[in-house]
Structure formats: C-alpha cells, structure tokens
Amino acid sequence: MAESFVITVEPLGRQVVCRDDQPILDACLRAGVWLPHSCTHGTCATCKVDRVDGDVDHGEASSFALMDFEREEKMLTCCARPRSDVTLEADIDIDEDIEMFPVEDYVATLVSKDAIAKDTVRLVLELDRDMSFNAGQYLKFTVPAGDSGDAVDRTWSIASPPTQPRTLEFHVRLVPGGRGTDGWVFKDLGVGDQFPVSGPYGRFVLHTGQDNHTIMVAGGTGLAPIKAMLRHGLENEMYEGEMTLYQGGRSREWLYDVDYFRSLAEEYDQFTYRPCLSEETAEEVAAAGDDPAAYGFGMVTDVIAADHASLSGCKGYLCGPPLMVEAALKTLMSKRLFPRDIYREEFFNEGDKAAGVNSPLIKR
Ligand SMILES: Cc1cc2nc3c(=O)[nH]c(=O)nc-3n(C[C@H](O)[C@H](O)[C@H](O)COP(=O)(O)OP(=O)(O)OC[C@H]3O[C@@H](n4cnc5c(N)ncnc54)[C@H](O)[C@@H]3O)c2cc1C
Ligand code: FES
C-alpha cells in the first residue's frame, strides 16, 4: 500500500497530504493549492521550486529542465514524489482576479471526432458532470494501454469556453509515432468510447480583468486554447479590449475554423483575424480561386512584424509548437512587449523532452 507524507507549501503555509506514488503537483492541485505548472511532464521547468526540506524521487524530470547539480535543492513538482515529509518554497505569482479550480477526475464520452484540417481532428467530449475551468486550460487524458505500451497521460487543451462546463471541444494534431495521437486518437478512439480525464490544468488563461489590445498567435492546434479565450472574450463579453488573432499554417489545408473566425470578425468590431500562410504564395491562393487579400504571407512572425511598428501596451498570448512560440516571443519583445506581458503555452511532447527542447525563458 502507498505511504503518505505531508507537503508544506511555503510561503502559503498550506499543508497537503501526498502519496509516495503521486506527483507533489497533483496532490497540491487536487487539494486546491495552486502551484505554477505548464507541461506536467518534466520538460518545461515552469513547476521548478526550492526543496527546503525532505526527500523526493525526481521521477521522469528531464535532465535539461532539472540539471544534476540542482537536484539537491530543487525539484519539478510535476514529477517529484515524496520519500519523506517535504517543505517546498514556490514563487506563486497568481493573478488575484483569476479563480483557480481544483483538479478532479471525470469520465468522458466521445461525442464526435471530425477531420478539420490536414492531420487534425476535432473531438467533442461529454463529461459525467460539469467542470469549472478558465478559458485556455487543458485536460489530462489517460491513453489506454494497448499494442504500443502501457497506459500514458497526454494533455490536450480545451477549445470551448467555460460557459459550456460539460461538453468540451478539443483539436488534436497527428504526431507520427506518437503514443496518444498516432496510437490512439487517430487509430482506435471511436464515438461512444469512455475514458478517464482529469483537470483543469495550466496557467495559460485569458486575463479577463484587463482591456489591453491582445495579440494572439496560434500555430497548428495551438489554436485550441486561444479559440476558448476568444469565444469567452467575445461571445461571453468577458474582454473589452481589442483582440487580434494571427493563425499560422503552412498552407490553407493546415488551417481550420477559418470561416468561423471570419464570421466572428464581421460580428465583433474589437476582433481582427489574420490567417497566415508560410508555404503557399498569393499566386497559388488566387489560382485556387481564393482571395489572397484575406491572408498574410510568410511566417506568422514576419506578418506581425510588418503589421505593427510597436506593440507597446499590448498583451501577447502565444500557443503552439515550442519553436514557433520562441520565435513569436522574440518578435513581440522586439516590438516593445516585456516578457511579463506575454502569456504562452508551448506544446511540448515526449520527443521534445528527449531532445532537451525547453522554454526560452526557462526558470533556473
Ligand atoms: C499544456 C499542453 C497542452 C497541449 N495541448 C494540445 C492540443 O490542444 N492539441 C494538440 O494537438 N497537442 C497539444 N499538446 C501536445 C500533446 O500533449 C502531445 O504532446 C501531442 O499530442 C503528441 O502526443 P503523442 O502521445 O501522440 O506523442 P508522443 O508519444 O509524446 O511522441 C511525440 C514524438 O516524440 C517521439 N518520442 C516519443 N518518446 C520518445 C523518446 N523517449 N525519445 C525520443 N523520441 C520520442 C515520438 O515518436 C513522436 O514523434 C499539448 C501539450 C501541452 C504541454
Ligand atoms: S510543469 Fe513540470 S516541467 Fe513542465
């Protein structure tokens, strides 16, 4: 039977009981003690905290995110499991205006699975009960054990707003050789299937108390949390400022929900939509009978740079593959945005973890 230990979280002074087979982050989030985190699989280092006292097993922490020389004094709470009572000290810079909800377990039923772009599907799930979350957060799915191995957890972002607390939308991109996508979502997962999920996780959320112009940059399925934020901000009237979406894709076959965002842009004066094509030219778009004026051409970062002399006073929301997020971060900073004004979520996967890809602002 698993042994349990007491985790003391400073500077909050809160105490949480954690099993020896449970990540400390998991115990804290379930107890309603919010700690910073993003990938939840030992890659991004967002959850790195000081270990003031006690022993832990560092588990699957990547040696890039938690270096050998740090392991005596620090830990990644998403991977560390207690081996004694532990006291940790975290830098908890949570926005007072945002209510964070405890993580709970749910049973999900797949309602629909539709191809929406090249190698991309939209999943709609029905939970067994309502879930409270913030626009931009994500769920952990348990990918069932099968031919390709034991059960594993994978994280996908909720693309629908919190005002739909039980029927949730997701966008999932195929990763060749990936256990969760190639081995499950794009293979065996069918309508009517039931499986466990937990959530909500993450700190990439719409900051509704602000009215700055938001520049939102989405690469691939990085659109999912941003769509949730846009719908919450516009349709639920939770954001007063301007909102501009830059959606990047190689060609039109990689973009999705284009008509939906165009209709949003027609309906809401505060919203501007800029779909960008990095590998399809204006001539090719015209030859296919589409209007080149409706697109930006080049890398999404080039289009942003050409559109704005300065982004001073704006807020950035960036989401997608780590390299895209890093490039967009540099572009926004070159346009006079400070890192503290740029919220971001990198879609790290197991390959990134093995290769040591990590955040450009990784916490040391
Ligand atoms: C916070 C967050 C939110 C996310 N939201 C979304 C979302 O909304 N939509 C979405 O599509 N994705 C999202 N992702 C990415 C998602 O979690 C998965 O990483 C992605 O779907 C791939 O999962 P997979 O199991 O198919 O691939 P994995 O099994 O993770 O494999 C990925 C690649 O790495 C290779 N690989 C696996 N293990 C190793 C190893 N040990 N060494 C070397 N290479 C290896 C695989 O062959 C494959 O090519 C999100 C990620 C994060 C962190
Ligand atoms: S949340 Fe722990 S390393 Fe990313």
Short mmCIF file of C-alpha atoms in Angstrom, two decimals, residues 25-191:
data_model
loop_
_atom_site.label_atom_id
_atom_site.label_comp_id
_atom_site.label_asym_id
_atom_site.label_seq_id
_atom_site.Cartn_x
_atom_site.Cartn_y
_atom_site.Cartn_z
CA LEU A 25 1.91 18.95 -8.03
CA ASP A 26 -1.00 16.55 -8.45
CA ALA A 27 -1.63 16.37 -4.69
CA CYS A 28 -1.49 20.16 -4.39
CA LEU A 29 -3.78 20.89 -7.36
CA ARG A 30 -6.33 18.36 -6.14
CA ALA A 31 -6.27 19.96 -2.68
CA GLY A 32 -6.90 23.40 -4.22
CA VAL A 33 -3.34 24.62 -3.55
CA TRP A 34 -2.33 26.17 -6.86
CA LEU A 35 1.33 25.83 -7.89
CA PRO A 36 2.81 27.07 -11.17
CA HIS A 37 2.91 24.43 -13.93
CA SER A 38 2.56 24.03 -17.67
CA CYS A 39 3.57 20.78 -19.43
CA THR A 40 3.13 18.47 -16.40
CA HIS A 41 5.68 16.01 -17.80
CA GLY A 42 9.06 17.30 -16.64
CA THR A 43 10.03 19.29 -19.75
CA CYS A 44 9.25 23.00 -19.36
CA ALA A 45 10.57 23.70 -15.81
CA THR A 46 7.63 26.01 -15.04
CA CYS A 47 6.96 23.95 -11.89
CA LYS A 48 10.54 24.16 -10.54
CA VAL A 49 10.54 25.04 -6.82
CA ASP A 50 13.05 25.13 -3.96
CA ARG A 51 13.14 22.00 -1.85
CA VAL A 52 13.70 23.41 1.63
CA ASP A 53 13.44 20.12 3.48
CA GLY A 54 12.71 16.43 2.84
CA ASP A 55 13.48 13.76 0.24
CA VAL A 56 11.85 13.16 -3.13
CA ASP A 57 12.18 10.83 -6.10
CA HIS A 58 12.66 13.14 -9.12
CA GLY A 59 10.89 10.61 -11.37
CA GLU A 60 10.81 11.45 -15.06
CA ALA A 61 12.19 15.02 -14.72
CA SER A 62 14.20 15.79 -17.85
CA SER A 63 17.87 16.43 -17.14
CA PHE A 64 17.55 19.59 -19.25
CA ALA A 65 14.71 21.03 -17.14
CA LEU A 66 16.27 19.92 -13.82
CA MET A 67 20.02 19.65 -14.06
CA ASP A 68 22.03 17.21 -11.96
CA PHE A 69 23.60 19.94 -9.82
CA GLU A 70 20.12 21.32 -8.97
CA ARG A 71 18.65 18.08 -7.69
CA GLU A 72 19.77 18.51 -4.07
CA GLU A 73 17.98 21.83 -3.65
CA LYS A 74 15.24 21.99 -6.26
CA MET A 75 12.57 19.79 -7.79
CA LEU A 76 9.97 19.73 -10.53
CA THR A 77 6.72 19.29 -8.64
CA CYS A 78 5.03 17.65 -11.66
CA CYS A 79 7.48 14.70 -11.41
CA ALA A 80 8.70 14.65 -7.79
CA ARG A 81 7.16 12.05 -5.49
CA PRO A 82 7.78 12.35 -1.73
CA ARG A 83 10.02 9.96 0.17
CA SER A 84 9.51 11.82 3.47
CA ASP A 85 7.59 14.89 4.64
CA VAL A 86 8.67 17.74 2.34
CA THR A 87 8.75 21.52 2.66
CA LEU A 88 8.89 23.44 -0.60
CA GLU A 89 9.08 27.13 -1.40
CA ALA A 90 7.38 28.27 -4.61
CA ASP A 91 7.21 31.53 -6.48
CA ILE A 92 3.42 31.77 -6.68
CA ASP A 93 2.62 34.76 -8.87
CA ILE A 94 -1.02 34.07 -9.48
CA ASP A 95 -3.31 36.83 -10.72
CA GLU A 96 -5.69 37.69 -7.87
CA ASP A 97 -8.51 38.19 -10.40
CA ILE A 98 -8.34 34.61 -11.63
CA GLU A 99 -10.04 31.88 -9.65
CA MET A 100 -8.16 28.60 -9.99
CA PHE A 101 -10.25 25.44 -9.67
CA PRO A 102 -9.10 22.18 -8.06
CA VAL A 103 -8.17 19.29 -10.32
CA GLU A 104 -10.70 16.44 -10.26
CA ASP A 105 -11.22 13.17 -12.11
CA TYR A 106 -14.01 12.80 -14.68
CA VAL A 107 -15.27 10.16 -17.07
CA ALA A 108 -15.51 11.44 -20.65
CA THR A 109 -17.58 10.03 -23.51
CA LEU A 110 -16.53 10.84 -27.08
CA VAL A 111 -19.47 12.52 -28.84
CA SER A 112 -17.80 13.27 -32.17
CA LYS A 113 -14.49 13.05 -33.98
CA ASP A 114 -14.17 15.00 -37.25
CA ALA A 115 -11.26 15.73 -39.58
CA ILE A 116 -10.95 19.54 -39.77
CA ALA A 117 -7.57 20.08 -41.47
CA LYS A 118 -4.61 18.05 -42.66
CA ASP A 119 -3.74 15.55 -39.89
CA THR A 120 -6.03 17.37 -37.46
CA VAL A 121 -9.25 16.27 -35.77
CA ARG A 122 -11.84 17.99 -33.63
CA LEU A 123 -13.02 15.93 -30.66
CA VAL A 124 -16.14 16.74 -28.70
CA LEU A 125 -16.43 15.10 -25.27
CA GLU A 126 -19.25 14.91 -22.80
CA LEU A 127 -18.12 14.76 -19.16
CA ASP A 128 -20.01 12.82 -16.50
CA ARG A 129 -20.60 16.12 -14.65
CA ASP A 130 -19.88 19.84 -15.00
CA MET A 131 -16.30 21.04 -14.69
CA SER A 132 -15.25 24.56 -13.66
CA PHE A 133 -12.26 25.90 -15.59
CA ASN A 134 -10.74 29.04 -17.08
CA ALA A 135 -10.63 29.73 -20.81
CA GLY A 136 -7.27 28.39 -22.04
CA GLN A 137 -6.78 25.50 -19.60
CA TYR A 138 -6.23 21.88 -20.54
CA LEU A 139 -7.15 18.33 -19.54
CA LYS A 140 -5.06 15.25 -18.99
CA PHE A 141 -6.31 12.21 -20.92
CA THR A 142 -5.43 8.66 -19.97
CA VAL A 143 -4.43 6.94 -23.19
CA PRO A 144 -5.37 3.28 -22.66
CA ALA A 145 -2.78 0.52 -22.63
CA GLY A 146 -2.56 -1.23 -25.99
CA ASP A 147 -0.22 -2.77 -28.57
CA SER A 148 2.12 0.21 -28.28
CA GLY A 149 2.55 0.03 -24.49
CA ASP A 150 1.17 0.80 -21.04
CA ALA A 151 -1.42 3.49 -20.32
CA VAL A 152 0.08 7.02 -20.50
CA ASP A 153 -1.19 10.53 -19.80
CA ARG A 154 -1.41 13.11 -22.57
CA THR A 155 -2.55 16.72 -22.35
CA TRP A 156 -4.89 18.48 -24.79
CA SER A 157 -6.28 21.98 -24.47
CA ILE A 158 -9.95 22.80 -24.16
CA ALA A 159 -11.08 24.82 -27.20
CA SER A 160 -14.53 25.70 -25.89
CA PRO A 161 -15.44 28.36 -23.31
CA PRO A 162 -16.08 27.70 -19.59
CA THR A 163 -19.75 28.54 -20.06
CA GLN A 164 -20.02 25.06 -21.63
CA PRO A 165 -18.97 23.14 -18.48
CA ARG A 166 -19.78 19.62 -19.62
CA THR A 167 -19.48 19.46 -23.43
CA LEU A 168 -15.86 20.22 -24.32
CA GLU A 169 -14.13 20.70 -27.68
CA PHE A 170 -10.51 19.70 -28.46
CA HIS A 171 -8.26 19.97 -31.52
CA VAL A 172 -5.65 17.24 -31.87
CA ARG A 173 -2.81 17.15 -34.40
CA LEU A 174 -1.32 13.82 -35.52
CA VAL A 175 2.28 13.31 -34.39
CA PRO A 176 3.73 10.40 -36.38
CA GLY A 177 4.85 7.69 -33.97
CA GLY A 178 3.11 9.44 -31.08
CA ARG A 179 1.56 7.16 -28.50
CA GLY A 180 -1.51 9.32 -27.85
CA THR A 181 -2.26 10.58 -31.37
CA ASP A 182 -0.94 8.02 -33.89
CA GLY A 183 -1.51 5.18 -31.43
CA TRP A 184 -4.97 6.14 -30.13
CA VAL A 185 -6.86 9.31 -31.21
CA PHE A 186 -6.21 8.78 -34.94
CA LYS A 187 -6.50 4.99 -34.64
CA ASP A 188 -8.79 3.25 -32.16
CA LEU A 189 -10.68 6.10 -30.48
CA GLY A 190 -14.32 6.00 -31.61
CA VAL A 191 -17.59 7.80 -30.90
#
